[in-house]
Amino acid sequence: MSGKKKHEENGNQGRKLRDNVEDQLARRSDGSLKLPSKNPEGRTHELQVHQVELEMQDEALDQSHAEVGAGLKLYDFAPMSHITLDRDGTIRRVNLTGARLLGMERGRLIGRRFGFFVSAADRPAFNAFMEKVFASQTKETCEAALCKEEKCPPSPERSSNRHFGETGQIIVHIEAIASKDGQECRAAMADITDRKRAEEALRESEEKFKATFECSHDAITLITENGKIIDCNQSALRLFGLDRKEDFGNKRPVDFSPKFQDGGMESPELARQYINRCIESGKPQRFEWLLQRTTGEIIPTEIILTSYLLKDEKILQASIRDITERKQTDKTIRESEERFRQVVENILEVFWLEDVHNGRILYISPAYETIWGRTIEEMYREGPSFMENVYPDDKERVSVSHRALYEENQPFDEEYRVVRPDQSIRWVWARCYPI
């Protein structure tokens, strides 16, 4: 600004002040000015004007001091850390919040290099950030880790570092802009350590989920509430008979199902029941499901359906396992059991299974009723009491062999007589062995 222009502005301000004084003086009626009423040279009026000018200037100065004090309080106790750095990163001003963040008294921070507090790993990026701030003259941002005391150059002035937390560092977000003359920059800092830790924990959780998701041998699909498949793993592609995830398109799981499920219910209706039950109860649903591959092949599967929130949207995760082999094994076992039952129930020999730990009869063939003359229901209800029916002369020998079977796992192979309820006698040959 030129001297002439500045002089004109000062003159305008002076005239404005005098006009205000004249106005206030004209309104005064309290007689606060005790000056002679007659002054041919007009000095009385000038003195009055000067007195009012001084009063107004004093009021303006008090107001200015109050505003400055309020501004300093706002600056010092602002929730955000504020700091002023010169071109080489030396701290020129810092508020109390910033001093607490850096863990040092404010008076001792002035004149120190801010880079002292930046971790060694982030220092090159911070230096580049500072160069950009002074070069661009616009607001720039960066994130940096502030180091704990033992990671920085030794200084007896550093106070307790407990505020740096267990990791020994805090992460701050910095916004800075250079002053108009380019000699300083004003920066605001926010502690984002908790947010960064939460982000890191979320990232690790997502990585673990992704690893589990992609490497699982079970087929996994993610489904919306409306039943649309939004993602799947490679095992799911193989199970459904697809090459790429995009091949799902807008299809739903029921589009890979036959019209009816086991039990006769239509697939869409049964699927909606399981989905609603999972969402409403919040509990996993386990059920068997017939799945139809793109080749038309129908395979039995077992599905575990769970629900969770993902970005405020309810997502269903279906873990699908091909149980074809298990079903075939179950079928083989049932067929074997049926053949076994047909054999043992159509021979004149008694076959039974007994739990040696509690003596409970697990199975006994119908021939028992013919030979022992007692009902099978009685045997199941009362347990094995055949020793009571052994002929008296054979009891001791049979009892010894019976104890050896239970206590020493020795096979039981004895011929002995049994007494039926009608007192008739039957000879039996019994062979027992532990399995």
XYZ file of C-alpha atoms in Angstrom, residues 97-362:
266
model
C -4.525 -28.887 22.998
C -1.592 -29.263 20.628
C 0.885 -29.184 23.511
C -1.000 -31.994 25.246
C -1.031 -33.963 22.022
C 2.746 -33.636 21.696
C 3.290 -34.400 25.382
C 5.339 -31.327 26.254
C 4.773 -27.964 27.940
C 3.879 -25.291 25.427
C 6.763 -23.017 26.391
C 9.263 -25.757 25.641
C 7.737 -26.547 22.278
C 8.351 -23.089 20.838
C 11.501 -23.140 18.735
C 11.632 -26.918 18.390
C 11.459 -28.704 15.067
C 8.108 -30.435 14.618
C 9.860 -33.156 12.618
C 11.352 -34.288 15.928
C 7.961 -35.759 16.808
C 7.301 -37.453 13.464
C 8.215 -41.137 13.291
C 11.265 -42.000 11.215
C 9.129 -43.984 8.781
C 6.826 -41.028 8.075
C 9.421 -38.248 8.154
C 10.225 -38.266 4.400
C 6.521 -38.076 3.542
C 6.011 -35.296 6.086
C 8.912 -33.287 4.665
C 7.430 -33.643 1.181
C 4.075 -32.529 2.592
C 5.638 -29.368 4.055
C 7.280 -28.525 0.745
C 3.942 -28.918 -0.986
C 2.201 -26.672 1.565
C 4.560 -23.754 0.944
C 4.642 -24.334 -2.801
C 0.889 -24.595 -3.423
C -0.534 -21.845 -1.187
C -3.619 -24.079 -0.806
C -4.748 -26.377 1.983
C -2.899 -29.698 1.967
C -3.481 -32.794 4.098
C -1.441 -35.735 5.292
C -1.368 -38.438 7.942
C 1.661 -39.144 10.086
C 2.641 -41.182 13.116
C 4.040 -39.198 16.028
C 6.738 -41.186 17.770
C 6.992 -42.045 21.418
C 9.803 -40.680 23.508
C 12.367 -43.491 23.208
C 11.979 -43.573 19.428
C 12.904 -39.891 19.119
C 16.284 -38.228 19.730
C 16.918 -38.230 23.477
C 15.732 -35.124 25.267
C 15.285 -34.613 29.017
C 12.526 -32.135 28.229
C 10.059 -34.751 27.001
C 7.278 -35.396 29.495
C 5.466 -38.665 30.178
C 4.557 -40.556 27.027
C 1.610 -42.407 28.486
C -0.749 -40.567 26.151
C 0.857 -42.365 23.211
C -0.836 -45.616 24.198
C 0.389 -49.201 24.110
C 1.774 -49.055 20.568
C 4.025 -46.106 21.426
C 2.631 -43.947 18.630
C -0.360 -41.857 17.770
C -1.598 -41.265 14.264
C -2.630 -37.703 13.391
C -4.434 -36.165 10.446
C -2.866 -32.812 9.527
C -4.372 -29.992 7.473
C -2.071 -27.062 6.727
C -2.032 -23.901 4.620
C 0.739 -21.356 4.143
C 0.376 -17.727 5.186
C 0.040 -15.052 2.505
C 3.661 -14.010 2.860
C 4.749 -17.648 2.570
C 6.899 -17.538 5.710
C 4.686 -19.639 7.976
C 1.979 -22.251 7.747
C -0.911 -22.850 10.084
C -1.790 -26.480 10.743
C -4.653 -28.254 12.491
C -4.092 -31.764 13.841
C -6.598 -34.418 14.894
C -5.742 -37.631 16.743
C -7.081 -40.466 14.561
C -5.279 -43.314 16.345
C -8.468 -45.068 17.454
C -9.962 -44.736 13.994
C -6.829 -46.128 12.338
C -6.702 -49.020 14.798
C -10.354 -49.771 14.072
C -9.648 -49.606 10.341
C -6.663 -51.929 10.759
C -8.701 -54.380 12.824
C -11.432 -54.261 10.188
C -8.896 -54.798 7.418
C -7.378 -57.793 9.212
C -10.844 -59.200 9.838
C -11.747 -58.747 6.176
C -8.508 -60.434 5.094
C -9.166 -63.391 7.393
C -12.730 -63.634 6.136
C -11.548 -63.423 2.533
C -8.940 -66.133 3.107
C -11.512 -68.376 4.784
C -14.082 -67.516 2.128
C -11.855 -68.251 -0.861
C -9.987 -71.263 0.555
C -12.961 -73.095 2.036
C -13.678 -76.538 0.602
C -17.359 -75.833 1.192
C -19.211 -73.754 -1.356
C -20.028 -70.318 0.105
C -22.448 -67.812 -1.374
C -23.468 -64.362 -0.127
C -27.124 -63.620 -0.696
C -29.300 -60.533 -0.248
C -32.568 -60.588 1.675
C -34.352 -60.895 -1.654
C -32.386 -64.022 -2.488
C -29.983 -62.563 -5.061
C -26.460 -64.044 -5.108
C -23.911 -61.211 -4.842
C -20.696 -63.177 -4.318
C -19.344 -66.703 -4.064
C -16.077 -68.589 -3.743
C -14.403 -70.935 -6.216
C -15.857 -74.004 -4.509
C -19.338 -72.635 -5.188
C -18.551 -72.176 -8.877
C -17.423 -75.801 -9.083
C -20.475 -77.033 -7.195
C -22.940 -75.099 -9.363
C -21.055 -75.950 -12.550
C -20.120 -72.362 -13.463
C -16.875 -70.887 -14.782
C -17.095 -67.288 -13.521
C -18.900 -65.357 -10.816
C -20.482 -63.202 -13.514
C -22.311 -66.306 -14.759
C -24.643 -66.021 -11.778
C -26.106 -62.832 -13.235
C -29.331 -62.055 -11.392
C -29.998 -65.668 -10.508
C -31.083 -66.811 -7.072
C -30.231 -70.064 -5.267
C -33.693 -71.444 -6.083
C -32.788 -71.088 -9.768
C -30.275 -73.871 -9.108
C -32.854 -76.146 -7.495
C -35.392 -78.659 -8.787
C -39.034 -77.640 -8.615
C -39.674 -79.736 -5.512
C -37.551 -80.620 -2.503
C -37.634 -83.877 -0.558
C -40.928 -83.864 1.282
C -42.861 -82.454 -1.658
C -42.639 -78.708 -0.940
C -41.799 -76.365 -3.808
C -38.240 -75.046 -3.660
C -39.066 -71.263 -3.700
C -41.565 -71.609 -0.857
C -39.240 -73.702 1.301
C -36.276 -71.389 0.607
C -38.290 -68.345 1.718
C -39.212 -70.143 4.944
C -35.559 -70.823 5.781
C -34.505 -67.262 4.888
C -37.256 -65.685 7.009
C -36.490 -67.997 9.920
C -32.791 -67.106 9.773
C -33.433 -63.347 9.642
C -36.156 -63.271 12.289
C -34.431 -65.548 14.813
C -30.872 -64.379 14.145
C -29.786 -67.998 14.552
C -28.059 -70.206 11.959
C -30.322 -72.581 10.075
C -29.020 -76.047 9.126
C -30.963 -78.061 6.583
C -30.616 -80.405 3.634
C -31.296 -79.151 0.135
C -31.456 -80.648 -3.342
C -29.304 -78.602 -5.708
C -29.497 -78.786 -9.482
C -26.282 -78.079 -11.358
C -26.165 -76.361 -14.745
C -25.732 -79.822 -16.277
C -29.114 -80.849 -14.860
C -27.566 -83.191 -12.294
C -29.350 -83.095 -8.937
C -27.130 -83.516 -5.885
C -27.975 -83.565 -2.172
C -26.377 -80.818 -0.083
C -26.337 -79.625 3.492
C -26.653 -75.856 3.976
C -25.807 -73.714 6.998
C -27.520 -70.336 6.581
C -26.388 -67.377 8.719
C -27.225 -63.678 8.590
C -25.238 -60.544 9.437
C -25.113 -56.830 8.658
C -22.775 -55.572 5.951
C -22.800 -51.778 5.515
C -26.277 -51.589 7.075
C -27.615 -54.241 4.705
C -28.772 -57.668 5.853
C -26.663 -60.328 4.145
C -27.157 -64.092 4.229
C -24.207 -66.454 3.999
C -24.936 -69.952 2.777
C -22.253 -72.578 3.386
C -23.101 -75.482 1.095
C -21.591 -78.953 1.404
C -22.022 -81.745 -1.114
C -23.248 -84.737 0.910
C -23.589 -87.180 -1.971
C -21.012 -89.551 -0.464
C -22.566 -89.280 2.977
C -25.991 -90.026 1.577
C -24.595 -93.021 -0.281
C -22.887 -94.242 2.886
C -26.096 -93.821 4.882
C -27.976 -95.741 2.225
C -25.402 -98.537 2.291
C -25.620 -98.753 6.081
C -29.412 -98.854 6.011
C -29.372 -101.575 3.385
C -26.816 -103.527 5.407
C -28.893 -103.158 8.560
C -31.970 -104.313 6.704
C -30.187 -107.396 5.365
C -28.836 -108.125 8.835
C -32.294 -107.793 10.332
C -33.793 -110.093 7.726
C -31.141 -112.723 8.477
C -31.250 -112.652 12.274
C -35.027 -112.459 12.428
C -35.477 -115.527 10.255
C -33.088 -117.959 11.926
C -33.680 -120.162 14.950
C -30.648 -118.783 16.754
C -30.665 -115.925 19.235
C -28.574 -112.898 18.308
C -28.196 -109.987 20.677
C -26.135 -106.837 21.262
C -25.441 -105.611 24.771
C -23.726 -102.493 26.143
C -21.073 -103.901 28.498
C -20.846 -100.620 30.430
C -24.426 -100.518 31.651
C -25.773 -103.952 30.665
C -28.474 -102.453 28.443
C -29.740 -104.691 25.635
C -29.363 -102.909 22.298
